Coordinates of C-alpha atoms in Angstrom, one line a residue:
M1 CA 0.0 0.0 0.0
G2 CA 1.3 3.4 -0.9
K3 CA 0.6 6.9 0.3
A4 CA -0.5 10.2 -1.0
I5 CA 0.3 13.8 0.1
V6 CA -2.7 16.1 -0.2
K7 CA -2.9 19.9 0.2
C8 CA -6.2 21.0 1.8
T9 CA -7.1 24.7 1.7
I10 CA -9.9 26.4 3.6
A11 CA -10.7 30.0 2.5
T12 CA -11.9 31.7 5.7
Y13 CA -11.0 35.4 6.4
E14 CA -7.5 34.1 6.0
I15 CA -6.3 31.2 3.8
D16 CA -5.7 28.1 6.0
E17 CA -3.5 25.5 4.3
Y18 CA -2.9 22.0 5.6
V19 CA -0.7 19.2 4.2
V20 CA -1.9 15.7 5.0
E21 CA -0.4 12.3 4.3
V22 CA -2.9 9.4 3.8
P23 CA -2.6 5.8 2.8
C24 CA -3.8 4.8 -0.7
K25 CA -3.7 2.0 -3.2
K26 CA -2.3 2.3 -6.6
D27 CA -5.7 2.3 -8.3
D28 CA -7.6 4.5 -5.8
V29 CA -9.6 7.3 -7.4
D30 CA -8.6 10.9 -6.6
E31 CA -11.9 11.7 -4.9
I32 CA -11.4 8.8 -2.4
I33 CA -7.9 10.0 -1.5
I34 CA -9.1 13.5 -1.0
S35 CA -12.0 12.3 1.2
R36 CA -9.6 10.4 3.4
A37 CA -7.4 13.5 3.7
W38 CA -10.3 15.7 4.9
K39 CA -11.4 13.0 7.3
K40 CA -7.8 12.7 8.7
L41 CA -7.5 16.5 8.9
R42 CA -10.8 16.7 10.8
E43 CA -9.6 14.1 13.3
E44 CA -6.2 15.8 13.8
E45 CA -7.9 19.2 14.4
G46 CA -10.2 17.9 17.2
G47 CA -13.3 17.0 15.2
S48 CA -14.2 20.3 13.5
L49 CA -12.8 22.6 10.9
P50 CA -13.5 26.3 10.2
Y51 CA -16.2 27.2 7.7
G52 CA -15.2 28.5 4.3
N53 CA -14.7 27.4 0.7
R54 CA -12.7 24.2 0.6
T55 CA -10.3 23.0 -2.1
S56 CA -7.8 20.3 -2.2
E57 CA -5.2 18.8 -4.5
I58 CA -3.1 15.7 -4.5
I59 CA 0.5 16.9 -4.5
K60 CA 2.2 13.5 -4.8
R61 CA 1.4 9.8 -4.9
I62 CA 4.0 7.3 -3.7
D63 CA 3.3 3.6 -4.6

């Protein structure tokens, strides 16, 4: 099993950027990887995230 590095951005009054590393398989769809990244980020931040426009991108996949 590989891993992916995902950059998650929340546009509040400021721009909050987070980088999260999540496990992934070689053939996982991007949306699944991004969903795992948001879930892991929520857990790391104590269960809630600030409101705002959310974007994310996969920076790197390592198989």
